Coordinates of C-alpha atoms in Angstrom, one line a residue:
X1 CA -19.0 142.0 190.5
X2 CA -17.7 140.8 193.9
X3 CA -14.3 139.1 193.8
X4 CA -13.6 136.2 196.1
X5 CA -10.3 134.3 196.2
X6 CA -10.3 130.7 197.1
X7 CA -8.1 129.6 200.0
X8 CA -5.7 127.9 197.5
X9 CA -5.5 131.0 195.4
X10 CA -4.9 133.2 198.4
X11 CA -2.0 131.0 199.5
X12 CA -0.5 131.0 196.0
X13 CA -0.7 134.7 195.9
X14 CA 1.0 135.1 199.3
X15 CA 3.6 132.6 198.3
X16 CA 4.2 134.4 195.0
X17 CA 4.6 137.8 196.7
X18 CA 7.0 136.3 199.2
X19 CA 9.1 134.5 196.6
X20 CA 9.3 137.5 194.3
X21 CA 10.3 139.8 197.2
X22 CA 13.1 137.4 198.1
X23 CA 14.4 137.6 194.5
X24 CA 14.4 141.4 194.4
X25 CA 13.2 144.1 196.8
X26 CA 9.9 145.5 195.6
X27 CA 9.2 142.7 193.1
X28 CA 6.7 141.2 195.4
X29 CA 4.8 144.5 195.6
X30 CA 4.9 144.7 191.8
X31 CA 3.4 141.2 191.5
X32 CA 0.7 142.1 194.0
X33 CA -0.1 145.2 192.0
X34 CA -0.3 143.3 188.8
X35 CA -2.8 140.8 190.3
X36 CA -4.8 143.7 191.7
X37 CA -5.0 145.4 188.3
X38 CA -6.0 142.1 186.6
X39 CA -8.7 141.6 189.2
X40 CA -10.1 145.1 188.5
X41 CA -10.1 144.4 184.8
X42 CA -11.9 141.0 185.4
X43 CA -14.5 142.6 187.7
X44 CA -15.2 145.3 185.1
X45 CA -15.2 143.1 182.0
X46 CA -15.7 139.5 183.2
X47 CA -16.4 138.1 179.7
X48 CA -13.4 139.7 178.0
X49 CA -11.0 136.7 178.5
X50 CA -10.9 133.4 176.8
X51 CA -12.5 130.3 178.1
X52 CA -10.0 127.8 179.7
X53 CA -12.5 124.9 180.2
X54 CA -16.3 124.8 180.6
X55 CA -17.4 128.1 182.1
X56 CA -13.9 128.9 183.5
X57 CA -12.1 131.8 182.0
X58 CA -8.5 132.8 182.3
X59 CA -6.7 136.2 182.4
X60 CA -2.9 136.0 181.9
X61 CA -0.8 138.5 183.9
X62 CA 1.3 140.8 181.7
X63 CA 4.6 140.7 183.6
X64 CA 4.5 137.4 185.6
X65 CA 4.0 133.7 184.7
X66 CA 0.6 133.5 186.4
X67 CA -3.0 133.5 185.3
X68 CA -6.2 134.2 187.1
X69 CA -8.9 131.6 186.5
X70 CA -12.5 132.5 187.4
X71 CA -15.7 130.5 187.1
X72 CA -18.6 132.8 187.7
X73 CA -17.8 135.0 190.7
X74 CA -14.7 133.2 192.1
X75 CA -11.2 133.9 191.0
X76 CA -8.4 131.3 191.3
X77 CA -4.7 132.1 190.9
X78 CA -2.7 129.4 189.2
X79 CA 1.0 129.3 188.4
X80 CA 1.9 129.0 184.7
X81 CA 5.5 127.6 184.9

């Protein structure tokens, strides 16, 4: 499965990395790694997560208040707070 981030998702990811890095050195990297691992899980098992709405599924991150939403082949990162 090929993973493509929307422009909005890419910006939210970059903003999240930057914000977490300002909170604590290395936290931005941890966030980026958490997203990377979630993307790999989604790519490997795309139907493993619950349906959010219609054909859009969501994968919650373990350590951060974000979720990845993905209809078909696109993945969108949304903030949960």
